[in-house]
Amino acid sequence: MDIPALLAHLPARLSAIPIYWATRAPDAPALHEGGRSWTYAQLQHSVKSATQLLRQLDVRAGDRLMVVGENCALQVALIFACASIDAWIVNVNARLSAREIDTIAGHCSARRLLFLAGASPEAAAHAARLGAASATVDGMGELLAGESNDAAIAEATVPGNEQVAALIYTTGTTGQSKGVMLTHRNLLFIAAVSSTLRGLTCSDRAYGVLPISHVYGLASVALGTLYAGAALYLVPRFSVDGLLSALKDDGLTIVQGVPAMYAKLLQTLGGADTPLPTRLRFAYAGGSPLAPSLKHDVEKLLGTALHNGYGMTESAPTISQTRLDAPRRDDSVGMPIPGVEVRVVDVAGLDVAPGEPGELWIRGPNIMAGYYREPAMTAATMRDGGWLNTGDMARQEPDGALFIVGRTKELIIRSGFNVYPLEVETALNAHPCVVQSAVVGRTLDDGNEDVIAYVELDPRQPASVAQLQAWLAQTLSPYKCPSAIIVMDALPAAATGKILKGQLRQMAQNAR
């Protein structure tokens, strides 16, 4: 892939995507939602209508426009409309609490809040609480608009595609939620590389269940699909029945999800013994670690390779992924994507030997513009030469494949030994009765730490805590085995499916 040429030909704004396909293939299917569908010409018509509405609502270049909702066609149209007037889109999942919604709106000083109530009862409730009024986008229907924030100050615009396009608030699974500034260049680069590596064509049908309020759902799934002129099947939230119906009735060719989604699918179907008839070319997993045992079972069930990848909000998000022509059977997150450089370094910032673990630094066209209104936090993450410290521990094998060892901040120091939760979680998730697990540290009075594991079990084949402890004792050193294993009906998770470890860590500390 010729990265310099790709970068040179990227458009200036995300809004160029529907314009291009509306001109080149106006009648090609672009979006599907429930029983409705839109061609690229119809999508662009609604983008123009949404752009006119934003101007009527006095949304200016450099303003932050906060859109509260769940995956729907109207959300996609607003992303492109926002881009066309140089405003920043701030997509927020409607299932956040009132406090979380208000905190984000206050931090970004949103000019307007728009609520997409048609696909989300929670969005309707937020709109009612804040007294939002009805407005319409032609071809897509009603939304609810909050009052104008006259105190909002518009940010300066930047020429070319270095203008900020989206402000994405992280889920705060391990700490403070932060607003990540991603430029048009960041997002267009990932959309272009993602669609190219996946070999997307106009005949592909991609499942759009990952929240567009999250960077994976926005950049890789939604923008990556539409950049290639393919069709995006939008779903507001995941259900096993919904996925099975889409595989059967909609002829999906691509499914992208998180490991928890695939685990729920296997749990509901009772395993992988009866493969599903599908038209899938491939499936992808990302957003959290993928256990080799889960990967094997999903591939058996779907009859195609389950590819793995790795990324973060600050890298828009993709850093690495396994190759379509070289699927792997281990837990590697694949090779760095073209255009992205990686370093694995020690505590002094010096490169470690191949195969040795260290902190992962990355550099490329996908690196964020920074954390909004948090210059000190931005400086603490960036390194000289344009490198971003991911905060993850990794190792890179001589062939270039990356393996994630764990998060630096999640490291548990137990009696002087380092314990990475990911290793313990991988061992737990390999047990046939475990749906998913999360491991956290609990600080003791002497400064030592306990290893605490939370697990979600398959109710049809429960295991005792003693059985799980015995299972771990077969594969882990004694100091890595949890002091306690706590069974929960369901682990707390964000809308993306990512487990909220911050909540679990607090629970563990409170239960000392």
Coordinates of C-alpha atoms in Angstrom, one line a residue:
M1 CA 0.0 0.0 0.0
D2 CA 1.4 3.4 -1.1
I3 CA 0.8 5.4 2.1
P4 CA 2.2 8.8 0.8
A5 CA 0.0 8.6 -2.2
L6 CA -3.0 7.6 0.0
L7 CA -2.4 10.5 2.3
A8 CA -2.0 12.9 -0.6
H9 CA -5.4 11.9 -2.0
L10 CA -7.4 12.0 1.2
P11 CA -10.2 14.6 0.9
A12 CA -10.3 17.6 3.2
R13 CA -13.5 16.6 5.0
L14 CA -15.5 13.5 6.0
S15 CA -18.4 15.0 4.1
A16 CA -16.7 14.2 0.8
I17 CA -17.6 10.5 1.3
P18 CA -21.4 10.6 0.6
I19 CA -20.8 13.3 -2.1
Y20 CA -18.4 11.0 -3.9
W21 CA -20.7 8.0 -3.9
A22 CA -23.9 10.0 -4.6
T23 CA -22.2 11.2 -7.8
R24 CA -20.5 7.9 -8.7
A25 CA -23.1 5.3 -7.7
P26 CA -26.3 7.2 -6.6
D27 CA -28.6 4.2 -6.5
A28 CA -26.2 1.9 -4.6
P29 CA -27.4 1.0 -1.1
A30 CA -25.7 3.0 1.7
L31 CA -27.7 2.6 4.9
H32 CA -30.2 0.1 6.3
E33 CA -32.0 0.6 9.6
G34 CA -34.9 -1.6 10.7
G35 CA -37.2 -1.9 7.7
R36 CA -35.8 1.2 5.9
S37 CA -33.0 1.7 3.5
W38 CA -31.3 4.7 1.9
T39 CA -29.2 4.9 -1.3
Y40 CA -26.1 7.1 -1.5
A41 CA -28.1 9.7 -3.3
Q42 CA -30.8 9.7 -0.6
L43 CA -28.1 9.8 2.1
Q44 CA -26.5 12.9 0.6
H45 CA -30.0 14.5 0.2
S46 CA -30.5 14.0 4.0
V47 CA -27.0 15.3 4.7
K48 CA -27.8 18.5 2.9
S49 CA -31.1 18.8 4.9
A50 CA -29.2 18.2 8.1
T51 CA -26.6 20.8 7.2
Q52 CA -29.4 23.4 6.6
L53 CA -30.9 22.5 10.0
L54 CA -27.6 23.0 11.8
R55 CA -27.2 26.5 10.2
Q56 CA -30.8 27.3 11.3
L57 CA -29.8 26.2 14.8
D58 CA -26.8 28.6 14.7
V59 CA -24.2 25.9 14.9
R60 CA -20.9 27.5 13.7
A61 CA -17.6 26.3 12.5
G62 CA -15.5 25.3 15.5
D63 CA -18.6 24.6 17.6
R64 CA -19.1 21.3 19.4
L65 CA -22.3 19.7 18.4
M66 CA -23.3 16.9 20.9
V67 CA -25.5 14.2 19.5
V68 CA -27.1 11.9 22.1
G69 CA -28.5 8.7 20.7
E70 CA -27.8 5.2 19.4
N71 CA -26.9 3.8 16.0
C72 CA -29.3 5.1 13.4
A73 CA -29.2 6.7 9.9
L74 CA -29.9 10.1 11.3
Q75 CA -26.7 9.9 13.4
V76 CA -24.7 9.2 10.2
A77 CA -26.2 12.1 8.3
L78 CA -25.4 14.4 11.2
I79 CA -21.8 13.3 11.3
F80 CA -21.4 14.3 7.6
A81 CA -23.4 17.5 8.0
C82 CA -21.3 18.6 11.0
A83 CA -18.2 17.9 8.9
S84 CA -19.5 20.1 6.0
I85 CA -19.7 23.2 8.2
D86 CA -16.4 22.5 10.2
A87 CA -18.2 21.9 13.5
W88 CA -17.0 19.1 15.8
I89 CA -19.3 16.1 16.2
V90 CA -19.6 14.8 19.8
N91 CA -21.4 11.5 19.6
V92 CA -22.6 10.3 23.0
N93 CA -24.4 7.1 23.8
A94 CA -27.9 7.8 25.2
R95 CA -27.5 5.0 27.7
L96 CA -25.2 7.2 29.8
S97 CA -26.7 8.6 33.0
A98 CA -28.0 12.2 33.3
R99 CA -24.9 13.1 35.3
E100 CA -22.6 11.7 32.6
I101 CA -24.5 13.5 29.8
D102 CA -24.3 16.8 31.7
T103 CA -20.6 16.4 32.5
I104 CA -19.7 15.8 28.9
A105 CA -21.8 18.7 27.7
G106 CA -20.2 21.0 30.2
H107 CA -16.7 19.9 29.5
C108 CA -16.9 20.3 25.8
S109 CA -19.2 23.4 26.1
A110 CA -21.5 22.1 23.5
R111 CA -23.3 24.7 21.3
R112 CA -26.3 22.5 21.0
L113 CA -27.5 19.1 22.2
L114 CA -29.4 17.0 19.7
F115 CA -31.4 13.9 20.8
L116 CA -32.1 11.0 18.4
A117 CA -35.2 9.7 20.2
G118 CA -36.5 7.5 17.3
A119 CA -34.0 4.8 18.0
S120 CA -33.5 5.3 21.7
P121 CA -36.0 5.7 24.6
E122 CA -33.1 6.8 26.7
A123 CA -32.4 9.7 24.3
A124 CA -36.1 10.7 24.5
A125 CA -35.9 10.8 28.3
H126 CA -32.8 13.0 28.2
A127 CA -34.5 15.3 25.7
A128 CA -37.6 15.6 27.9
R129 CA -35.4 16.3 31.0
L130 CA -33.7 19.2 29.1
G131 CA -36.7 20.6 27.3
A132 CA -35.6 19.9 23.8
A133 CA -37.8 20.9 20.8
S134 CA -38.7 19.0 17.7
A135 CA -36.9 19.4 14.4
T136 CA -36.8 17.4 11.2
V137 CA -34.2 16.2 8.7
D138 CA -35.8 15.5 5.3
G139 CA -35.7 11.9 4.4
M140 CA -34.8 10.7 7.9
G141 CA -37.3 12.2 10.3
E142 CA -37.5 13.9 13.6
L143 CA -34.9 14.8 16.2
L144 CA -35.1 16.9 19.3
A145 CA -32.9 20.0 19.7
G146 CA -31.8 21.5 23.0
E147 CA -31.4 25.2 23.6
S148 CA -28.5 27.1 22.2
N149 CA -25.5 27.6 24.5
D150 CA -24.7 31.2 23.9
A151 CA -21.6 31.0 26.2
A152 CA -20.0 28.4 23.8
I153 CA -16.9 29.7 22.2
A154 CA -16.1 28.4 18.7
E155 CA -12.6 27.0 18.2
A156 CA -10.4 28.2 15.3
T157 CA -10.7 26.2 12.1
V158 CA -7.6 24.7 10.5
P159 CA -6.9 24.5 6.7
G160 CA -6.7 21.1 5.0
N161 CA -7.8 17.9 6.8
E162 CA -6.0 18.7 10.1
Q163 CA -9.3 20.3 11.3
V164 CA -10.8 18.5 14.3
A165 CA -13.8 16.4 13.1
A166 CA -14.8 14.5 16.2
L167 CA -14.5 14.8 20.0
I168 CA -14.8 11.3 21.4
Y169 CA -15.1 10.8 25.1
T170 CA -13.5 7.6 26.3
T171 CA -15.5 5.2 28.4
G172 CA -13.4 5.7 31.5
T173 CA -12.9 2.0 32.1
T174 CA -9.7 2.5 34.0
G175 CA -9.9 6.1 35.1
Q176 CA -11.0 9.6 34.1
S177 CA -13.1 10.0 31.0
K178 CA -11.2 12.2 28.5
G179 CA -12.3 14.0 25.3
V180 CA -10.1 12.8 22.4
M181 CA -9.7 15.2 19.5
L182 CA -9.6 13.3 16.2
T183 CA -9.0 15.2 12.9
H184 CA -10.5 14.6 9.5
R185 CA -7.1 13.2 8.5
N186 CA -7.0 10.8 11.4
L187 CA -10.5 9.4 10.6
L188 CA -10.1 9.4 6.8
F189 CA -6.8 7.6 7.0
I190 CA -8.2 4.8 9.1
A191 CA -11.4 4.6 6.9
A192 CA -9.2 4.3 3.8
V193 CA -6.7 1.8 5.2
S194 CA -9.4 -0.2 7.0
S195 CA -11.5 -0.6 3.8
T196 CA -8.5 -1.4 1.7
L197 CA -7.1 -4.1 4.1
R198 CA -10.5 -5.7 4.3
G199 CA -10.9 -5.7 0.6
L200 CA -14.3 -3.9 0.8
T201 CA -16.4 -3.5 -2.4
C202 CA -19.8 -2.0 -3.1
S203 CA -21.3 -5.5 -2.8
D204 CA -20.3 -5.9 0.8
R205 CA -22.8 -5.6 3.7
A206 CA -21.4 -4.7 7.0
Y207 CA -23.1 -5.1 10.4
G208 CA -23.2 -1.8 12.2
V209 CA -23.9 -2.8 15.8
L210 CA -20.8 -1.3 17.5
P211 CA -21.8 2.1 18.9
I212 CA -20.9 5.0 16.6
S213 CA -20.3 7.0 19.8
H214 CA -17.2 4.8 20.2
V215 CA -14.2 5.2 17.9
Y216 CA -14.3 1.5 16.7
G217 CA -17.9 1.9 15.5
L218 CA -17.3 5.3 14.0
A219 CA -14.0 5.0 12.2
S220 CA -13.5 1.3 11.3
V221 CA -17.1 0.2 10.9
A222 CA -19.2 3.2 9.8
L223 CA -16.7 5.3 8.0
G224 CA -14.6 2.4 6.7
T225 CA -17.7 0.8 5.2
L226 CA -19.1 4.0 3.6
Y227 CA -15.6 5.0 2.3
A228 CA -15.7 1.9 0.1
G229 CA -19.2 2.5 -1.1
A230 CA -20.5 -0.6 0.7
A231 CA -23.8 -0.9 2.7
L232 CA -24.0 -0.4 6.4
Y233 CA -26.7 -2.2 8.4
L234 CA -27.3 -0.1 11.5
V235 CA -28.5 -1.6 14.7
P236 CA -29.0 0.5 17.9
R237 CA -27.9 -2.3 20.3
F238 CA -26.7 -5.9 20.3
S239 CA -28.8 -8.9 20.7
V240 CA -28.1 -12.5 19.7
D241 CA -31.5 -12.8 18.0
G242 CA -30.8 -9.6 16.1
L243 CA -27.4 -10.9 14.8
L244 CA -28.8 -14.3 13.9
S245 CA -31.6 -12.6 12.0
A246 CA -29.2 -10.3 10.2
L247 CA -27.0 -13.2 9.2
K248 CA -29.9 -15.1 7.8
D249 CA -32.1 -12.4 6.2
D250 CA -29.7 -9.6 5.3
G251 CA -26.9 -11.6 3.8
L252 CA -24.1 -9.9 5.8
T253 CA -20.7 -10.3 4.4
I254 CA -18.8 -8.7 7.3
V255 CA -19.3 -8.7 11.1
Q256 CA -17.2 -6.6 13.4
G257 CA -17.7 -6.9 17.1
V258 CA -16.1 -7.2 20.6
P259 CA -15.3 -10.6 22.2
A260 CA -18.2 -10.3 24.6
M261 CA -20.6 -10.2 21.7
Y262 CA -19.2 -13.4 20.3
A263 CA -19.2 -15.0 23.7
K264 CA -22.9 -14.2 24.2
L265 CA -23.6 -15.8 20.7
L266 CA -21.9 -19.0 21.7
Q267 CA -23.6 -19.1 25.1
T268 CA -27.0 -18.7 23.6
L269 CA -26.5 -21.3 20.9
G270 CA -25.0 -23.7 23.4
G271 CA -21.6 -23.9 21.7
A272 CA -20.2 -24.2 18.2
D273 CA -21.2 -27.8 17.4
T274 CA -23.9 -26.6 14.8
P275 CA -22.2 -24.2 12.4
L276 CA -24.3 -21.4 11.1
P277 CA -25.0 -21.0 7.3
T278 CA -23.7 -17.5 6.4
R279 CA -22.4 -15.4 3.5
L280 CA -19.6 -14.0 5.7
R281 CA -16.3 -13.3 4.1
F282 CA -14.7 -12.8 7.5
A283 CA -15.4 -11.6 11.0
Y284 CA -13.4 -9.2 13.2
A285 CA -13.0 -8.8 17.0
G286 CA -11.5 -5.8 18.8
G287 CA -12.0 -3.5 21.7
S288 CA -10.8 -6.0 24.3
P289 CA -8.6 -9.1 24.5
L290 CA -9.6 -12.2 22.4
A291 CA -9.0 -15.5 24.1
P292 CA -7.7 -18.2 21.6
S293 CA -10.3 -20.6 22.9
L294 CA -13.1 -18.2 22.0
K295 CA -11.6 -17.4 18.7
H296 CA -11.5 -21.2 17.8
D297 CA -15.1 -21.7 18.8
V298 CA -16.4 -18.6 16.9
E299 CA -14.5 -19.7 13.7
K300 CA -16.1 -23.1 14.0
L301 CA -19.6 -21.6 14.4
L302 CA -19.3 -19.0 11.7
G303 CA -17.3 -21.1 9.2
T304 CA -14.8 -18.3 8.6
A305 CA -11.7 -16.8 10.2
L306 CA -12.2 -14.5 13.2
H307 CA -9.6 -11.8 12.8
N308 CA -8.1 -9.9 15.8
G309 CA -7.0 -6.3 16.0
Y310 CA -5.8 -3.7 18.5
G311 CA -6.3 0.0 18.8
M312 CA -7.3 2.8 21.1
T313 CA -9.4 6.0 20.9
E314 CA -6.2 8.1 20.7
S315 CA -5.2 6.3 17.5
A316 CA -8.5 6.6 15.7
P317 CA -8.4 3.6 16.6
T318 CA -6.5 1.0 14.6
I319 CA -2.9 0.2 15.4
S320 CA -2.6 -3.4 14.2
Q321 CA -4.7 -6.2 12.8
T322 CA -4.3 -9.8 11.5
R323 CA -4.1 -10.2 7.8
L324 CA -7.0 -11.6 5.7
D325 CA -4.6 -13.7 3.7
A326 CA -2.7 -15.0 6.9
P327 CA -5.2 -15.8 9.7
R328 CA -3.6 -16.7 13.0
R329 CA -4.4 -19.3 15.6
D330 CA -2.7 -17.6 18.5
D331 CA -3.7 -14.4 20.5
S332 CA -1.6 -12.0 18.4
V333 CA -3.3 -8.7 17.5
G334 CA -1.5 -8.9 14.1
M335 CA 0.9 -6.6 12.3
P336 CA 1.0 -2.8 12.5
I337 CA -1.2 -1.4 9.8
P338 CA 0.6 0.3 6.8
G339 CA 1.7 3.8 7.8
V340 CA 1.8 3.2 11.5
E341 CA 5.2 2.7 13.2
V342 CA 5.6 1.0 16.6
R343 CA 8.3 0.8 19.3
V344 CA 8.5 -1.5 22.3
V345 CA 10.6 0.3 25.0
D346 CA 11.8 -0.2 28.5
V347 CA 11.4 2.3 31.4
A348 CA 14.2 4.5 30.0
G349 CA 12.5 4.7 26.6
L350 CA 15.1 2.4 24.9
D351 CA 14.0 -0.3 22.5
V352 CA 13.9 -3.8 23.9
A353 CA 15.1 -6.9 22.1
P354 CA 12.6 -8.6 19.8
G355 CA 10.2 -10.8 21.7
E356 CA 10.8 -9.0 25.0
P357 CA 7.9 -7.2 26.7
G358 CA 7.9 -3.4 27.1
E359 CA 5.7 -0.3 26.8
L360 CA 4.2 0.2 23.3
W361 CA 4.7 3.5 21.6
I362 CA 3.2 4.3 18.2
R363 CA 3.4 7.0 15.5
G364 CA 1.4 7.7 12.4
P365 CA -1.3 9.7 10.6
N366 CA -3.9 8.3 13.0
I367 CA -2.5 10.0 16.2
M368 CA -4.9 12.3 17.9
A369 CA -4.6 16.1 18.0
G370 CA -4.7 15.8 21.9
Y371 CA -7.1 15.7 24.8
Y372 CA -9.6 18.6 24.7
R373 CA -8.8 21.3 27.3
E374 CA -6.3 19.0 28.9
P375 CA -2.8 20.1 27.8
A376 CA -1.0 18.5 30.8
M377 CA -2.7 15.2 30.1
T378 CA -1.8 15.4 26.4
A379 CA 1.9 16.2 27.3
A380 CA 2.0 13.2 29.6
T381 CA 0.9 10.9 26.8
M382 CA 3.0 12.2 23.9
R383 CA 6.7 11.6 23.5
D384 CA 9.4 13.4 21.5
G385 CA 9.3 12.8 17.8
G386 CA 5.5 12.5 17.6
W387 CA 5.3 9.2 19.4
L388 CA 2.3 8.3 21.5
N389 CA 2.7 6.2 24.6
T390 CA -0.3 3.7 24.5
G391 CA 0.0 2.8 28.1
D392 CA -0.1 -0.9 27.1
M393 CA 2.6 -3.5 27.6
A394 CA 3.4 -5.5 24.5
R395 CA 6.0 -7.7 22.8
Q396 CA 6.8 -7.8 19.1
E397 CA 8.0 -11.1 17.6
P398 CA 10.7 -11.1 14.9
D399 CA 8.1 -11.5 12.2
G400 CA 6.5 -8.2 13.3
A401 CA 3.4 -9.6 15.0
L402 CA 2.3 -7.8 18.2
F403 CA 1.1 -9.5 21.4
I404 CA -0.5 -7.3 24.1
V405 CA 0.7 -8.3 27.6
G406 CA -1.5 -5.9 29.6
R407 CA -2.0 -2.3 30.6
T408 CA 0.7 -0.5 32.4
K409 CA -1.8 1.1 34.8
E410 CA -3.4 -2.3 35.5
L411 CA -0.2 -3.9 36.6
I412 CA -0.7 -5.6 40.0
I413 CA 2.4 -5.9 42.2
R414 CA 1.9 -8.9 44.5
S415 CA 4.7 -9.7 46.9
G416 CA 7.2 -8.1 44.6
F417 CA 6.0 -10.1 41.5
N418 CA 4.3 -8.4 38.5
V419 CA 0.9 -9.8 37.6
Y420 CA -0.8 -8.6 34.4
P421 CA -4.5 -9.1 34.6
L422 CA -4.8 -10.0 30.9
E423 CA -2.8 -13.2 31.5
V424 CA -5.1 -14.3 34.3
E425 CA -8.2 -13.3 32.3
T426 CA -7.0 -15.3 29.3
A427 CA -6.6 -18.4 31.6
L428 CA -10.1 -17.9 33.1
N429 CA -11.8 -17.3 29.8
A430 CA -10.4 -20.6 28.5
H431 CA -12.6 -22.5 31.0
P432 CA -15.7 -23.8 29.2
C433 CA -18.1 -22.5 31.9
V434 CA -16.7 -18.9 31.8
V435 CA -18.4 -16.4 29.5
Q436 CA -16.0 -13.5 30.4
S437 CA -13.9 -12.3 33.3
A438 CA -12.1 -9.3 34.7
V439 CA -9.1 -9.2 37.0
V440 CA -8.2 -6.2 39.2
G441 CA -5.8 -5.4 42.0
R442 CA -6.8 -4.6 45.6
T443 CA -4.4 -2.5 47.6
L444 CA -3.6 -3.7 51.1
D445 CA -2.5 -1.6 54.1
D446 CA 1.1 -2.7 53.7
G447 CA 1.2 -1.5 50.1
N448 CA 1.0 -5.0 48.7
E449 CA -1.8 -6.0 46.3
D450 CA -4.3 -8.8 46.1
V451 CA -5.4 -10.3 42.8
I452 CA -9.2 -10.3 42.6
A453 CA -11.1 -11.9 39.7
Y454 CA -14.7 -11.3 38.7
V455 CA -16.4 -13.9 36.4
E456 CA -19.6 -14.3 34.5
L457 CA -20.6 -17.9 34.1
D458 CA -22.7 -19.8 31.6
P459 CA -25.9 -20.4 33.7
R460 CA -26.4 -23.7 31.9
Q461 CA -23.1 -25.1 33.0
P462 CA -22.0 -23.3 36.2
A463 CA -18.7 -24.0 37.8
S464 CA -17.8 -23.6 41.5
V465 CA -15.1 -21.2 42.7
A466 CA -13.0 -24.2 43.8
Q467 CA -13.2 -25.6 40.3
L468 CA -12.0 -22.3 38.8
Q469 CA -9.2 -22.0 41.3
A470 CA -8.1 -25.6 40.4
W471 CA -8.2 -24.8 36.7
L472 CA -6.0 -21.7 37.2
A473 CA -3.5 -23.6 39.4
Q474 CA -2.8 -25.9 36.4
T475 CA -1.6 -23.0 34.2
L476 CA -0.6 -20.1 36.4
S477 CA 2.2 -19.5 38.9
P478 CA 0.8 -19.4 42.5
Y479 CA 1.4 -15.6 42.8
K480 CA -0.8 -15.0 39.7
C481 CA -3.7 -17.0 41.0
P482 CA -6.5 -14.8 42.4
S483 CA -7.0 -14.4 46.2
A484 CA -10.7 -14.3 45.5
I485 CA -12.9 -15.2 42.5
I486 CA -16.3 -13.5 42.6
V487 CA -19.2 -14.7 40.5
M488 CA -21.5 -12.1 39.0
D489 CA -24.7 -12.5 37.0
A490 CA -23.3 -9.9 34.5
L491 CA -20.1 -7.9 34.6
P492 CA -20.6 -4.1 34.4
A493 CA -19.9 -3.0 30.9
A494 CA -20.1 0.1 28.7
A495 CA -22.3 0.3 25.6
T496 CA -19.3 -0.9 23.6
G497 CA -19.2 -4.2 25.6
K498 CA -16.0 -3.1 27.3
I499 CA -15.9 -4.2 30.9
L500 CA -15.8 -1.3 33.4
K501 CA -12.9 -2.2 35.5
G502 CA -13.0 1.0 37.4
Q503 CA -16.2 -0.1 39.0
L504 CA -14.9 -3.5 39.8
R505 CA -11.7 -2.1 41.3
Q506 CA -13.8 0.1 43.6
M507 CA -16.0 -2.9 44.5
A508 CA -12.9 -4.9 45.4
Q509 CA -11.4 -2.1 47.5
N510 CA -14.7 -1.5 49.3
A511 CA -15.0 -5.3 50.1
R512 CA -11.6 -5.4 51.8

